[in-house]
Amino acid sequence: MMVELGVTELVMRMLRHQGREFILQHCAEQPDNTGMTAVVDAIQQQLNEPLDIDRLCQLGCMSRSRLYSEFNRQLGCSPGDAASVAHEGSRPPAGDL
């Protein structure tokens, strides 16, 4: 039973990571396709500037709570975490996948 739970958790983390990579690639290729891709593209384009959540909400046409909810659902992190990871050029810790 414990092995099954461990394998399930590993598979879920791998799928989430793979989904994150797909979303980031899609955002780079078509930044104006959806509100979320516009937000991710804006974060990646302005890594050296402070994160302006209100501006990101306007770009994505969503409320602040919806922005955080969508980031968590689609990328498994917050906008600030995504900006930090992109700025560092590294992956988030395994626990955040």
Coordinates of N, CA, C and O in Angstrom, one line a residue:
M1 N 0.8 -1.2 0.0 CA 0.0 0.0 0.0 C 0.9 1.3 0.0 O 0.6 2.2 -0.7
M2 N 1.9 1.3 0.8 CA 2.8 2.5 0.9 C 3.5 2.7 -0.4 O 3.7 3.8 -0.9
V3 N 3.9 1.6 -1.1 CA 4.6 1.7 -2.3 C 3.7 2.3 -3.4 O 4.1 3.1 -4.2
E4 N 2.4 1.8 -3.4 CA 1.5 2.4 -4.4 C 1.3 3.9 -4.2 O 1.2 4.6 -5.1
L5 N 1.2 4.3 -2.9 CA 1.1 5.7 -2.6 C 2.3 6.5 -3.1 O 2.2 7.6 -3.6
G6 N 3.5 5.9 -2.9 CA 4.7 6.6 -3.3 C 4.8 6.7 -4.8 O 5.2 7.7 -5.3
V7 N 4.4 5.7 -5.5 CA 4.4 5.7 -6.9 C 3.4 6.7 -7.5 O 3.7 7.4 -8.4
T8 N 2.2 6.7 -6.9 CA 1.2 7.6 -7.3 C 1.7 9.1 -7.1 O 1.5 9.9 -8.0
E9 N 2.3 9.3 -6.0 CA 2.8 10.7 -5.7 C 3.9 11.1 -6.8 O 3.9 12.2 -7.3
L10 N 4.8 10.1 -7.1 CA 5.8 10.4 -8.0 C 5.2 10.7 -9.4 O 5.7 11.6 -10.1
V11 N 4.3 9.9 -9.8 CA 3.7 10.1 -11.1 C 3.0 11.4 -11.2 O 3.1 12.2 -12.2
M12 N 2.3 11.8 -10.1 CA 1.6 13.1 -10.1 C 2.6 14.2 -10.2 O 2.4 15.2 -10.9
R13 N 3.7 14.1 -9.5 CA 4.7 15.2 -9.6 C 5.3 15.3 -11.0 O 5.6 16.3 -11.5
M14 N 5.6 14.1 -11.6 CA 6.1 14.1 -13.0 C 5.1 14.7 -14.0 O 5.5 15.5 -14.8
L15 N 3.9 14.4 -13.8 CA 2.9 15.0 -14.7 C 2.7 16.5 -14.5 O 2.6 17.2 -15.5
R16 N 2.8 16.9 -13.3 CA 2.7 18.4 -13.0 C 3.9 19.1 -13.6 O 3.7 20.1 -14.2
H17 N 5.0 18.5 -13.5 CA 6.3 19.1 -14.0 C 6.2 19.2 -15.5 O 6.5 20.2 -16.2
Q18 N 5.7 18.1 -16.1 CA 5.6 18.0 -17.6 C 4.6 19.0 -18.1 O 4.8 19.7 -19.1
G19 N 3.5 19.2 -17.4 CA 2.5 20.2 -17.7 C 3.0 21.6 -17.6 O 2.8 22.4 -18.5
R20 N 3.8 21.8 -16.6 CA 4.4 23.2 -16.4 C 5.3 23.5 -17.6 O 5.3 24.6 -18.1
E21 N 6.2 22.5 -18.0 CA 7.1 22.8 -19.1 C 6.3 23.1 -20.4 O 6.6 23.9 -21.2
F22 N 5.2 22.3 -20.6 CA 4.4 22.5 -21.8 C 3.8 23.9 -21.8 O 3.8 24.6 -22.8
I23 N 3.2 24.3 -20.6 CA 2.6 25.7 -20.5 C 3.6 26.8 -20.8 O 3.4 27.7 -21.5
L24 N 4.8 26.6 -20.2 CA 5.8 27.6 -20.4 C 6.3 27.7 -21.8 O 6.5 28.8 -22.4
Q25 N 6.4 26.6 -22.5 CA 6.8 26.6 -23.9 C 5.7 27.2 -24.7 O 5.9 28.0 -25.6
H26 N 4.4 26.9 -24.4 CA 3.3 27.5 -25.2 C 3.2 29.0 -25.0 O 3.0 29.7 -25.9
C27 N 3.5 29.4 -23.8 CA 3.5 30.9 -23.5 C 4.6 31.6 -24.3 O 4.3 32.7 -24.8
A28 N 5.7 31.0 -24.4 CA 6.8 31.6 -25.2 C 6.4 31.7 -26.7 O 6.7 32.6 -27.4
E29 N 5.7 30.7 -27.2 CA 5.4 30.6 -28.6 C 4.2 31.5 -29.0 O 4.1 32.0 -30.0
Q30 N 3.2 31.5 -28.1 CA 1.9 32.3 -28.3 C 1.5 33.1 -27.1 O 0.6 32.8 -26.4
P31 N 2.3 34.2 -26.8 CA 2.0 34.9 -25.5 C 0.6 35.5 -25.4 O 0.2 35.8 -24.3
D32 N -0.1 35.8 -26.5 CA -1.4 36.4 -26.5 C -2.5 35.5 -26.6 O -3.7 35.9 -26.8
N33 N -2.3 34.2 -26.5 CA -3.3 33.2 -26.8 C -4.4 33.2 -25.7 O -5.5 33.1 -26.0
T34 N -4.0 33.2 -24.4 CA -4.9 33.3 -23.3 C -4.4 34.3 -22.3 O -3.3 34.7 -22.3
G35 N -5.3 34.5 -21.3 CA -4.9 35.4 -20.2 C -3.7 34.9 -19.5 O -2.8 35.6 -19.1
M36 N -3.7 33.6 -19.2 CA -2.6 33.0 -18.5 C -1.3 33.0 -19.2 O -0.2 33.3 -18.6
T37 N -1.3 32.8 -20.5 CA -0.1 32.9 -21.3 C 0.4 34.3 -21.4 O 1.7 34.5 -21.3
A38 N -0.4 35.3 -21.4 CA 0.0 36.6 -21.4 C 0.7 37.0 -20.1 O 1.7 37.7 -20.0
V39 N 0.1 36.5 -19.0 CA 0.7 36.7 -17.6 C 2.1 36.1 -17.5 O 3.1 36.7 -17.1
V40 N 2.2 34.8 -17.9 CA 3.5 34.1 -17.8 C 4.5 34.8 -18.7 O 5.7 35.0 -18.3
D41 N 4.1 35.2 -19.9 CA 5.0 35.9 -20.8 C 5.5 37.2 -20.2 O 6.7 37.5 -20.3
A42 N 4.6 37.9 -19.6 CA 5.0 39.2 -19.0 C 6.0 39.0 -17.8 O 6.9 39.7 -17.7
I43 N 5.8 37.9 -17.1 CA 6.7 37.6 -16.0 C 8.1 37.3 -16.6 O 9.1 37.8 -16.1
Q44 N 8.1 36.5 -17.6 CA 9.4 36.1 -18.2 C 10.1 37.3 -18.9 O 11.3 37.4 -18.9
Q45 N 9.3 38.2 -19.4 CA 9.9 39.4 -20.1 C 10.5 40.4 -19.2 O 11.3 41.2 -19.6
Q46 N 10.0 40.4 -17.9 CA 10.4 41.5 -17.0 C 11.0 40.9 -15.7 O 10.6 41.3 -14.6
L47 N 11.9 40.0 -15.8 CA 12.5 39.3 -14.7 C 13.3 40.2 -13.7 O 13.3 39.9 -12.6
N48 N 13.8 41.3 -14.3 CA 14.6 42.2 -13.4 C 13.8 43.3 -12.8 O 14.4 44.1 -12.0
E49 N 12.5 43.3 -13.0 CA 11.6 44.3 -12.4 C 10.8 43.7 -11.3 O 10.5 42.5 -11.3
P50 N 10.4 44.5 -10.3 CA 9.5 43.9 -9.3 C 8.2 43.4 -9.9 O 7.7 44.0 -10.9
L51 N 7.7 42.4 -9.3 CA 6.5 41.8 -9.8 C 5.3 42.7 -9.4 O 5.1 43.0 -8.3
D52 N 4.5 43.1 -10.4 CA 3.3 43.9 -10.2 C 2.1 43.1 -10.4 O 1.6 42.9 -11.5
I53 N 1.6 42.5 -9.3 CA 0.4 41.6 -9.4 C -0.8 42.3 -10.0 O -1.5 41.7 -10.8
D54 N -1.0 43.6 -9.7 CA -2.2 44.3 -10.3 C -2.1 44.3 -11.8 O -3.1 44.1 -12.5
R55 N -0.9 44.6 -12.3 CA -0.7 44.6 -13.7 C -0.9 43.2 -14.4 O -1.5 43.1 -15.4
L56 N -0.4 42.2 -13.7 CA -0.6 40.9 -14.2 C -2.1 40.5 -14.2 O -2.5 39.8 -15.1
C57 N -2.8 41.0 -13.2 CA -4.3 40.7 -13.2 C -5.0 41.4 -14.4 O -5.8 40.8 -15.0
Q58 N -4.5 42.6 -14.7 CA -5.1 43.3 -15.9 C -4.7 42.5 -17.2 O -5.6 42.4 -18.0
L59 N -3.5 42.1 -17.3 CA -3.1 41.4 -18.5 C -3.8 40.1 -18.7 O -4.2 39.7 -19.8
G60 N -4.1 39.4 -17.6 CA -4.8 38.1 -17.6 C -6.3 38.2 -17.6 O -7.0 37.2 -17.7
C61 N -6.8 39.5 -17.4 CA -8.2 39.7 -17.3 C -8.8 38.8 -16.2 O -9.8 38.1 -16.4
M62 N -8.2 38.9 -15.0 CA -8.7 38.1 -13.9 C -8.4 38.8 -12.6 O -7.6 39.7 -12.5
S63 N -9.2 38.4 -11.6 CA -9.0 39.0 -10.2 C -7.7 38.5 -9.6 O -7.1 37.5 -10.1
R64 N -7.3 39.1 -8.6 CA -6.1 38.6 -7.9 C -6.2 37.2 -7.3 O -5.3 36.4 -7.5
S65 N -7.4 36.9 -6.8 CA -7.6 35.5 -6.2 C -7.6 34.5 -7.4 O -7.1 33.4 -7.3
R66 N -8.2 34.9 -8.5 CA -8.3 34.0 -9.7 C -6.9 33.8 -10.2 O -6.5 32.7 -10.6
L67 N -6.0 34.8 -10.3 CA -4.7 34.7 -10.8 C -3.9 33.7 -9.9 O -3.3 32.8 -10.5
Y68 N -4.0 33.8 -8.6 CA -3.2 32.9 -7.7 C -3.8 31.5 -7.9 O -3.0 30.5 -7.9
S69 N -5.1 31.4 -8.0 CA -5.7 30.1 -8.1 C -5.3 29.4 -9.4 O -5.0 28.2 -9.4
E70 N -5.3 30.1 -10.5 CA -4.9 29.6 -11.8 C -3.4 29.2 -11.8 O -3.0 28.2 -12.4
F71 N -2.6 30.0 -11.2 CA -1.2 29.7 -11.2 C -1.0 28.4 -10.4 O -0.2 27.5 -10.8
N72 N -1.6 28.3 -9.3 CA -1.5 27.1 -8.5 C -2.0 25.9 -9.2 O -1.4 24.8 -9.2
R73 N -3.2 26.0 -9.9 CA -3.8 24.9 -10.6 C -2.9 24.5 -11.8 O -2.7 23.3 -12.0
Q74 N -2.4 25.4 -12.6 CA -1.8 25.1 -13.8 C -0.2 24.9 -13.7 O 0.3 24.1 -14.4
L75 N 0.4 25.7 -12.8 CA 1.8 25.6 -12.7 C 2.3 25.1 -11.3 O 3.5 24.8 -11.1
G76 N 1.4 24.9 -10.4 CA 1.8 24.4 -9.1 C 2.6 25.3 -8.2 O 3.3 24.9 -7.3
C77 N 2.5 26.6 -8.5 CA 3.2 27.6 -7.7 C 2.5 28.9 -7.8 O 1.5 29.1 -8.5
S78 N 3.0 29.9 -7.0 CA 2.4 31.3 -7.1 C 3.1 32.1 -8.2 O 4.2 31.7 -8.6
P79 N 2.6 33.2 -8.6 CA 3.3 34.1 -9.5 C 4.7 34.5 -9.1 O 5.6 34.5 -9.8
G80 N 4.8 34.8 -7.8 CA 6.1 35.1 -7.2 C 7.1 34.0 -7.3 O 8.3 34.2 -7.6
D81 N 6.6 32.8 -7.0 CA 7.5 31.6 -7.1 C 7.9 31.4 -8.6 O 9.1 31.1 -8.8
A82 N 7.0 31.5 -9.5 CA 7.3 31.4 -10.9 C 8.3 32.4 -11.4 O 9.3 32.0 -12.1
A83 N 8.2 33.6 -10.9 CA 9.2 34.6 -11.3 C 10.5 34.3 -10.7 O 11.6 34.5 -11.4
S84 N 10.6 33.9 -9.5 CA 11.8 33.5 -8.8 C 12.5 32.4 -9.6 O 13.7 32.4 -9.8
V85 N 11.8 31.4 -9.9 CA 12.3 30.2 -10.6 C 12.8 30.6 -12.0 O 13.9 30.3 -12.4
A86 N 12.0 31.4 -12.7 CA 12.5 31.9 -14.0 C 13.7 32.8 -13.9 O 14.6 32.7 -14.7
H87 N 13.7 33.6 -12.9 CA 14.9 34.5 -12.7 C 16.2 33.7 -12.4 O 17.2 34.0 -12.9
E88 N 16.0 32.7 -11.6 CA 17.2 31.9 -11.2 C 17.6 31.0 -12.3 O 18.7 30.5 -12.3
G89 N 16.7 30.7 -13.2 CA 17.0 29.7 -14.3 C 17.1 28.3 -13.8 O 17.7 27.5 -14.4
S90 N 16.4 28.0 -12.7 CA 16.4 26.7 -12.1 C 15.0 26.2 -11.9 O 14.1 26.9 -12.1
R91 N 14.9 24.9 -11.5 CA 13.6 24.3 -11.3 C 13.3 24.5 -9.8 O 14.2 24.7 -9.0
P92 N 12.0 24.5 -9.5 CA 11.6 24.6 -8.1 C 12.0 23.3 -7.3 O 12.3 22.3 -8.0
P93 N 12.1 23.4 -6.0 CA 12.4 22.2 -5.2 C 11.4 21.1 -5.5 O 10.3 21.3 -5.9
A94 N 11.9 19.9 -5.4 CA 11.0 18.7 -5.7 C 9.7 18.7 -5.0 O 8.7 18.3 -5.5
G95 N 9.7 19.3 -3.8 CA 8.4 19.4 -3.0 C 7.4 20.3 -3.6 O 6.2 20.2 -3.4
D96 N 7.9 21.2 -4.5 CA 7.0 22.2 -5.1 C 6.4 21.7 -6.5 O 5.7 22.4 -7.1
L97 N 6.9 20.6 -6.9 CA 6.5 20.1 -8.2 C 5.1 19.5 -8.0 O 4.3 19.3 -8.6

